[in-house]
Short mmCIF file of C-alpha atoms and ligand atoms in Angstrom, two decimals:
data_model
loop_
_atom_site.label_atom_id
_atom_site.label_comp_id
_atom_site.label_asym_id
_atom_site.label_seq_id
_atom_site.Cartn_x
_atom_site.Cartn_y
_atom_site.Cartn_z
CA UNK A 1 -211.30 77.78 -14.51
CA UNK A 2 -211.91 77.58 -17.91
CA UNK A 3 -212.30 74.14 -19.61
CA UNK A 4 -210.24 73.84 -22.69
CA UNK A 5 -211.55 70.46 -23.82
CA UNK A 6 -212.51 70.41 -27.77
CA UNK A 7 -212.42 67.62 -30.06
CA UNK A 8 -210.80 67.25 -33.53
CA UNK A 9 -211.58 64.47 -36.37
CA UNK A 10 -213.90 63.55 -33.54
CA UNK A 11 -211.10 62.41 -31.35
CA UNK A 12 -211.50 64.14 -27.49
CA UNK A 13 -208.58 67.13 -26.56
CA UNK A 14 -208.01 68.21 -23.78
CA UNK A 15 -206.92 71.11 -25.02
CA UNK A 16 -206.58 72.30 -28.88
CA UNK A 17 -202.53 72.45 -29.00
CA UNK A 18 -201.61 69.49 -30.76
CA UNK A 19 -197.77 68.92 -32.17
CA UNK A 20 -197.50 68.71 -36.10
CA UNK A 21 -195.87 65.91 -38.06
CA UNK A 22 -191.72 66.50 -37.62
CA UNK A 23 -188.92 65.29 -35.99
CA UNK A 24 -190.01 65.84 -32.78
CA UNK A 25 -192.55 63.33 -33.42
CA UNK A 26 -190.80 61.09 -34.44
CA UNK A 27 -189.64 59.03 -31.33
CA UNK A 28 -191.15 57.58 -28.35
CA UNK A 29 -189.08 59.77 -25.87
CA UNK A 30 -190.01 62.81 -27.58
CA UNK A 31 -193.23 61.82 -27.56
CA UNK A 32 -193.63 61.34 -23.77
CA UNK A 33 -192.04 64.52 -23.16
CA UNK A 34 -194.71 66.46 -25.23
CA UNK A 35 -197.62 64.56 -23.73
CA UNK A 36 -196.26 65.40 -20.29
CA UNK A 37 -195.82 69.63 -21.33
CA UNK A 38 -199.59 69.33 -22.19
CA UNK A 39 -199.71 68.49 -25.50
CA UNK A 40 -203.42 67.12 -26.54
CA UNK A 41 -202.28 64.94 -29.30
CA UNK A 42 -199.51 64.44 -31.82
CA UNK A 43 -199.06 63.65 -35.19
CA UNK A 44 -196.29 61.44 -35.91
CA UNK A 45 -193.60 62.35 -38.71
CA UNK A 46 -194.30 61.43 -41.56
CA UNK A 47 -194.00 57.91 -43.79
CA UNK A 48 -193.28 58.92 -47.36
CA UNK A 49 -195.28 57.00 -50.06
CA UNK A 50 -191.96 56.24 -51.98
CA UNK A 51 -190.90 54.33 -48.77
CA UNK A 52 -193.95 52.38 -48.78
CA UNK A 53 -193.69 51.58 -52.69
CA UNK A 54 -189.82 50.76 -52.46
CA UNK A 55 -190.40 48.27 -49.26
CA UNK A 56 -193.59 46.82 -50.90
CA UNK A 57 -191.59 46.64 -53.89
CA UNK A 58 -193.81 48.96 -56.27
CA UNK A 59 -191.49 51.46 -56.95
CA UNK A 60 -190.45 51.50 -60.36
CA UNK A 61 -186.75 49.54 -60.91
CA UNK A 62 -185.64 52.55 -63.06
CA UNK A 63 -185.46 55.74 -62.42
CA UNK A 64 -184.23 58.81 -64.19
CA UNK A 65 -182.70 60.12 -61.08
CA UNK A 66 -180.35 57.37 -59.89
CA UNK A 67 -178.78 59.74 -57.67
CA UNK A 68 -182.10 60.31 -56.05
CA UNK A 69 -183.03 56.46 -56.07
CA UNK A 70 -179.68 55.77 -54.12
CA UNK A 71 -180.61 58.14 -51.93
CA UNK A 72 -184.23 56.79 -51.25
CA UNK A 73 -182.63 53.09 -50.85
CA UNK A 74 -180.71 54.36 -48.11
CA UNK A 75 -183.38 56.48 -46.18
CA UNK A 76 -185.70 53.37 -46.75
CA UNK A 77 -183.09 51.01 -45.08
CA UNK A 78 -182.64 53.37 -41.91
CA UNK A 79 -186.51 54.18 -41.85
CA UNK A 80 -188.33 50.78 -42.43
CA UNK A 81 -192.13 50.92 -42.86
CA UNK A 82 -192.12 48.26 -40.01
CA UNK A 83 -190.11 51.01 -37.87
CA UNK A 84 -193.24 53.23 -38.45
CA UNK A 85 -195.38 50.64 -37.60
CA UNK A 86 -193.90 50.21 -34.54
CA UNK A 87 -193.64 53.86 -33.46
CA UNK A 88 -197.56 54.23 -33.70
CA UNK A 89 -197.54 50.88 -31.74
CA UNK A 90 -195.08 52.01 -28.77
CA UNK A 91 -196.71 55.88 -28.73
CA UNK A 92 -200.00 54.22 -28.16
CA UNK A 93 -198.61 52.38 -25.59
CA UNK A 94 -196.54 55.50 -23.85
CA UNK A 95 -199.21 58.28 -23.79
CA UNK A 96 -202.94 58.81 -23.15
CA UNK A 97 -203.61 61.40 -25.64
CA UNK A 98 -204.37 60.65 -29.46
CA UNK A 99 -201.97 59.17 -31.81
CA UNK A 100 -202.43 60.50 -35.43
CA UNK A 101 -200.20 58.67 -38.18
CA UNK A 102 -199.25 60.55 -41.18
CA UNK A 103 -198.28 60.02 -45.02
CA UNK A 104 -196.47 62.28 -47.19
CA UNK A 105 -197.56 61.44 -50.99
CA UNK A 106 -197.87 62.66 -54.33
CA UNK A 107 -199.97 60.18 -56.10
CA UNK A 108 -203.49 58.46 -55.27
CA UNK A 109 -201.38 54.70 -56.19
CA UNK A 110 -200.86 52.00 -54.43
CA UNK A 111 -199.68 53.41 -51.59
CA UNK A 112 -203.40 53.59 -49.88
CA UNK A 113 -203.89 49.97 -49.36
CA UNK A 114 -200.62 50.46 -46.83
CA UNK A 115 -202.94 52.57 -44.84
CA UNK A 116 -204.85 49.72 -43.42
CA UNK A 117 -201.68 48.54 -41.53
CA UNK A 118 -201.40 51.67 -40.00
CA UNK A 119 -205.01 51.41 -38.87
CA UNK A 120 -204.60 48.00 -37.59
CA UNK A 121 -201.21 49.58 -35.63
CA UNK A 122 -203.57 51.63 -33.45
CA UNK A 123 -203.03 55.08 -34.79
CA UNK A 124 -206.31 57.26 -34.21
CA UNK A 125 -206.38 59.37 -37.39
CA UNK A 126 -204.08 59.67 -40.60
CA UNK A 127 -203.11 62.81 -41.89
CA UNK A 128 -202.47 62.87 -45.37
CA UNK A 129 -199.43 65.31 -45.95
CA UNK A 130 -200.26 66.15 -50.37
CA UNK A 131 -197.50 67.58 -52.02
CA UNK A 132 -197.48 67.76 -55.88
CA UNK A 133 -195.63 70.33 -57.50
CA UNK A 134 -196.95 71.63 -60.73
CA UNK A 135 -194.26 71.56 -62.86
CA UNK A 136 -196.14 70.02 -66.18
CA UNK A 137 -197.29 73.58 -68.41
CA UNK A 138 -199.53 71.25 -70.42
CA UNK A 139 -201.64 69.56 -67.58
CA UNK A 140 -204.30 71.70 -66.01
CA UNK A 141 -205.20 72.60 -62.40
CA UNK A 142 -208.23 70.20 -62.62
CA UNK A 143 -205.80 66.63 -63.24
CA UNK A 144 -203.76 68.20 -60.62
CA UNK A 145 -206.62 68.72 -58.04
CA UNK A 146 -208.25 65.36 -59.22
CA UNK A 147 -205.44 63.38 -57.16
CA UNK A 148 -206.62 64.98 -53.92
CA UNK A 149 -209.98 64.00 -54.43
CA UNK A 150 -209.54 60.49 -55.92
CA UNK A 151 -207.04 60.04 -53.26
CA UNK A 152 -210.00 60.61 -50.55
CA UNK A 153 -212.16 58.64 -52.48
CA UNK A 154 -209.92 55.68 -52.44
CA UNK A 155 -208.61 55.96 -48.43
CA UNK A 156 -212.03 56.09 -47.62
CA UNK A 157 -212.68 52.54 -48.94
CA UNK A 158 -209.47 51.07 -46.69
CA UNK A 159 -209.79 52.60 -43.61
CA UNK A 160 -212.38 53.33 -41.07
CA UNK A 161 -210.46 55.81 -38.52
CA UNK A 162 -210.93 59.16 -39.36
CA UNK A 163 -208.16 61.23 -42.00
CA UNK A 164 -207.30 64.97 -42.85
CA UNK A 165 -205.37 66.49 -45.54
CA UNK A 166 -202.41 68.65 -44.60
CA UNK A 167 -202.77 71.10 -47.79
CA UNK A 168 -200.39 73.63 -49.07
CA UNK A 169 -201.59 77.09 -49.45
CA UNK A 170 -200.93 77.18 -53.31
CA UNK A 171 -204.06 76.43 -54.50
CA UNK A 172 -206.44 79.24 -56.83
CA UNK A 173 -209.34 78.10 -54.97
CA UNK A 174 -208.62 76.01 -51.70
CA UNK A 175 -212.11 76.88 -51.01
CA UNK A 176 -213.30 74.26 -53.69
CA UNK A 177 -210.33 72.08 -52.55
CA UNK A 178 -211.65 71.88 -48.89
CA UNK A 179 -215.66 71.36 -50.03
CA UNK A 180 -214.71 68.80 -52.43
CA UNK A 181 -212.84 66.79 -49.94
CA UNK A 182 -215.45 67.26 -47.02
CA UNK A 183 -218.29 65.79 -49.88
CA UNK A 184 -215.72 62.75 -49.51
CA UNK A 185 -215.95 62.60 -45.75
CA UNK A 186 -212.90 64.17 -44.99
CA UNK A 187 -213.34 64.86 -41.72
CA UNK A 188 -210.44 67.66 -41.48
CA UNK A 189 -208.00 69.95 -43.37
CA UNK A 190 -204.70 71.15 -42.05
CA UNK A 191 -204.13 74.67 -43.10
CA UNK A 192 -201.17 74.94 -44.29
CA UNK A 193 -198.46 72.80 -44.51
CA UNK A 194 -195.40 75.05 -45.12
CA UNK A 195 -193.19 72.67 -47.20
CA UNK A 196 -189.30 72.22 -47.35
CA UNK A 197 -188.01 75.60 -50.12
CA UNK A 198 -184.77 75.82 -52.11
CA UNK A 199 -182.59 78.60 -51.89
CA UNK A 200 -179.34 79.61 -53.59
CA UNK A 201 -175.78 80.14 -51.72
CA UNK A 202 -174.31 82.87 -54.21
CA UNK A 203 -170.85 82.33 -52.94
CA UNK A 204 -170.84 78.52 -53.78
CA UNK A 205 -173.18 78.87 -56.69
CA UNK A 206 -175.39 75.98 -55.17
CA UNK A 207 -178.93 75.29 -54.66
CA UNK A 208 -179.76 75.16 -50.94
CA UNK A 209 -182.29 74.45 -48.38
CA UNK A 210 -184.28 77.66 -47.26
CA UNK A 211 -184.62 78.10 -43.46
CA UNK A 212 -186.54 75.27 -42.71
CA UNK A 213 -188.66 77.12 -39.24
CA UNK A 214 -191.09 79.54 -39.86
CA UNK A 215 -191.71 82.89 -37.56
CA UNK A 216 -194.76 84.24 -36.02
CA UNK A 217 -195.69 86.56 -39.27
CA UNK A 218 -196.05 83.51 -40.55
CA UNK A 219 -199.46 83.28 -39.39
CA UNK A 220 -201.29 85.65 -41.63
CA UNK A 221 -202.15 83.40 -44.31
CA UNK A 222 -203.29 80.23 -42.05
CA UNK A 223 -205.22 82.95 -40.51
CA UNK A 224 -207.13 84.24 -43.33
CA UNK A 225 -207.77 80.94 -44.68
CA UNK A 226 -208.92 79.61 -41.60
CA UNK A 227 -211.55 82.54 -41.27
CA UNK A 228 -212.49 82.12 -44.51
CA UNK A 229 -212.50 78.38 -44.66
CA UNK A 230 -214.89 77.68 -41.20
CA UNK A 231 -217.35 80.40 -42.71
CA UNK A 232 -217.97 78.40 -46.19
CA UNK A 233 -217.42 74.75 -45.14
CA UNK A 234 -218.17 75.04 -41.45
CA UNK A 235 -218.42 71.55 -41.27
CA UNK A 236 -215.43 70.43 -41.96
CA UNK A 237 -212.55 70.32 -38.71
CA UNK A 238 -209.75 72.82 -39.54
CA UNK A 239 -206.66 72.74 -37.56
CA UNK A 240 -204.47 75.32 -38.03
CA UNK A 241 -200.55 75.28 -38.75
CA UNK A 242 -197.69 77.35 -39.82
CA UNK A 243 -196.36 80.37 -38.18
CA UNK A 244 -197.95 79.44 -34.42
CA UNK A 245 -195.27 80.51 -31.81
CA UNK A 246 -196.96 82.15 -28.93
CA UNK A 247 -200.65 81.94 -26.92
CA UNK A 248 -201.70 84.54 -28.80
CA UNK A 249 -201.72 83.40 -32.18
CA UNK A 250 -203.55 80.26 -30.64
CA UNK A 251 -206.47 82.54 -29.67
CA UNK A 252 -206.47 84.25 -33.08
CA UNK A 253 -206.94 81.19 -35.35
CA UNK A 254 -209.20 79.81 -32.55
CA UNK A 255 -211.20 83.15 -32.99
CA UNK A 256 -211.02 82.33 -36.81
CA UNK A 257 -212.47 79.40 -36.59
CA UNK A 258 -210.20 76.28 -36.26
CA UNK A 259 -210.43 73.41 -33.91
CA UNK A 260 -207.27 72.81 -33.01
CA UNK A 261 -203.90 74.33 -33.36
CA UNK A 262 -200.60 72.61 -34.88
CA UNK A 263 -197.06 73.93 -33.38
CA UNK A 264 -193.62 72.59 -34.69
CA UNK A 265 -190.73 75.77 -35.21
CA UNK A 266 -191.79 77.07 -31.82
CA UNK A 267 -190.99 74.20 -29.76
CA UNK A 268 -187.68 73.28 -31.97
CA UNK A 269 -186.96 77.42 -30.73
CA UNK A 270 -188.26 76.88 -27.18
CA UNK A 271 -188.61 72.83 -26.15
CA UNK A 272 -190.97 70.52 -25.43
CA UNK A 273 -191.82 73.00 -22.54
CA UNK A 274 -193.03 75.84 -24.24
CA UNK A 275 -196.60 73.88 -25.16
CA UNK A 276 -197.18 74.44 -21.32
CA UNK A 277 -197.20 78.20 -21.65
CA UNK A 278 -199.51 77.99 -24.83
CA UNK A 279 -201.46 76.14 -22.87
CA UNK A 280 -201.33 78.40 -19.72
CA UNK A 281 -201.73 81.73 -22.24
CA UNK A 282 -205.22 80.46 -23.50
CA UNK A 283 -206.52 79.18 -20.25
CA UNK A 284 -205.92 82.60 -18.45
CA UNK A 285 -207.08 84.77 -21.42
CA UNK A 286 -210.36 82.88 -21.12
CA UNK A 287 -210.43 83.65 -17.96
CA UNK A 288 -210.18 86.89 -18.32
CA UNK A 289 -212.65 87.08 -21.08
CA UNK A 290 -215.16 85.46 -18.83
CA UNK A 291 -215.03 82.39 -21.52
CA UNK A 292 -215.92 78.84 -20.24
CA UNK A 293 -215.76 76.80 -23.25
CA UNK A 294 -213.76 76.85 -26.72
CA UNK A 295 -217.29 76.42 -28.22
CA UNK A 296 -218.18 79.93 -26.33
CA UNK A 297 -215.59 81.68 -28.72
CA UNK A 298 -214.80 79.42 -31.94
CA UNK A 299 -215.10 80.63 -35.14
CA UNK A 300 -216.28 84.06 -33.35
CA UNK A 301 -214.29 86.30 -35.60
CA UNK A 302 -214.63 83.90 -38.76
CA UNK A 303 -215.56 85.75 -42.14
CA UNK A 304 -219.54 85.31 -41.53
CA UNK A 305 -219.45 86.14 -38.19
CA UNK A 306 -217.26 89.75 -38.24
CA UNK A 307 -219.16 93.07 -39.76
CA UNK A 308 -216.95 93.74 -42.29
CA UNK A 309 -215.88 90.10 -44.04
CA UNK A 310 -213.56 93.05 -46.39
CA UNK A 311 -211.25 92.83 -43.95
CA UNK A 312 -210.13 89.37 -44.54
CA UNK A 313 -209.80 90.06 -48.26
CA UNK A 314 -207.52 91.05 -50.42
CA UNK A 315 -208.44 94.70 -51.16
CA UNK A 316 -207.75 95.57 -47.69
CA UNK A 317 -204.34 95.21 -48.89
CA UNK A 318 -204.93 97.96 -51.34
CA UNK A 319 -206.04 99.97 -48.59
CA UNK A 320 -203.11 99.48 -45.97
CA UNK A 321 -200.59 100.29 -48.56
CA UNK A 322 -201.99 103.50 -50.02
CA UNK A 323 -202.00 104.70 -46.25
CA UNK A 324 -198.42 103.97 -45.78
CA UNK A 325 -197.05 106.57 -48.44
C1 LIG B 401 -187.77 70.07 -38.90
C2 LIG B 401 -188.97 69.70 -39.40
C3 LIG B 401 -189.76 68.11 -39.85
C4 LIG B 401 -190.88 68.18 -40.60
N1 LIG B 401 -191.34 67.59 -40.87
C5 LIG B 401 -192.63 67.11 -41.65
C6 LIG B 401 -193.40 65.89 -42.18
O1 LIG B 401 -192.79 65.18 -41.76
N2 LIG B 401 -194.50 66.16 -42.13
C7 LIG B 401 -195.30 66.82 -42.55
O2 LIG B 401 -196.56 67.06 -42.76
N3 LIG B 401 -194.67 67.97 -42.18
C8 LIG B 401 -193.40 68.43 -41.35
N4 LIG B 401 -192.78 69.51 -40.95
C9 LIG B 401 -193.82 70.91 -40.98
C10 LIG B 401 -194.71 71.21 -39.70
O3 LIG B 401 -195.27 69.77 -39.62
C11 LIG B 401 -195.40 71.85 -39.69
O4 LIG B 401 -196.83 71.93 -40.80
C12 LIG B 401 -194.61 73.71 -40.39
O5 LIG B 401 -193.43 73.69 -39.65
C13 LIG B 401 -195.20 74.73 -40.16
O6 LIG B 401 -195.68 74.96 -38.58
P1 LIG B 401 -194.84 75.74 -37.66
O7 LIG B 401 -194.62 76.86 -38.38
O8 LIG B 401 -195.12 75.55 -36.23
O9 LIG B 401 -193.68 75.44 -37.53
C14 LIG B 401 -191.72 69.57 -40.59
C15 LIG B 401 -191.10 70.56 -40.03
C16 LIG B 401 -189.66 71.12 -39.70
C17 LIG B 401 -189.46 72.05 -39.17
#
């Protein structure tokens, strides 16, 4: 029988399937259920930079958006930072799989010192979920990108547990970001986050929330960039995220070069027990192919390993569209 063990950020995983940061990982009961259904690790629901700054009194007293500030205060009241630290401790007691904390941030400001508390609470690793929306036309891309690098440099001084960056898919040159993070001792990247996005209700003429859940076709961007990044920055661990709904997607992303695969939407749709079917599929596929370990095939279809790397490049789309009149 196939051995599904692997490592991610230096942590031992019994299989490559991690439950990504979401409501599924926001309470101990759910985390216990995820672990008992075969999850190899969990990334806890994100704590927000604003929460940390608010509680430590560092959030600016005056805001241009008083409504947003009121919302934030109410949110912070019911989702305190102490509760988050408690969640880390309780989760660590309740399950024997790695528990990673997550912070959602947009700046490299004083919230970073708080990462030490996350480490003290016992988190095995920290995932940094950065989202900076580039809305200032006077700024250069480098100005935004610099925040990621400064964050990595500062975090390195504050914590010794491994940390990863969960990135969006909007960079002009994601490889530079990934490589620069690696140079700054970031052990892993999550490719990619799927951010909350707006939609418009044309009857009510109101901006609303777009569909939060992914679908299986959304695997295409992570698949391409996992394959390319694994070749170009081979030493950084990649966790693939977005659009992983079935066992086939897990296999594809491992072949492309991911060390682990994160799942979220599919568990909201099919329940916690769906993890078991992903694990079983992977195991059966490896047996069928005569593969004994994940290392036997991880990255075997990355950008450098396949004979024709162009299939991962954009030109292939030109060919595709010209073949479909
Ligand atoms: C309801 C919900 C809540 C989420 N909350 C977080 C969060 O707190 N932090 C985070 O980094 N990602 C969050 N995500 C994003 C997921 O972790 C994941 O990256 C994204 O949904 C893409 O994966 P999927 O296709 O498996 O759903 C959330 C997603 C959903 C659907």
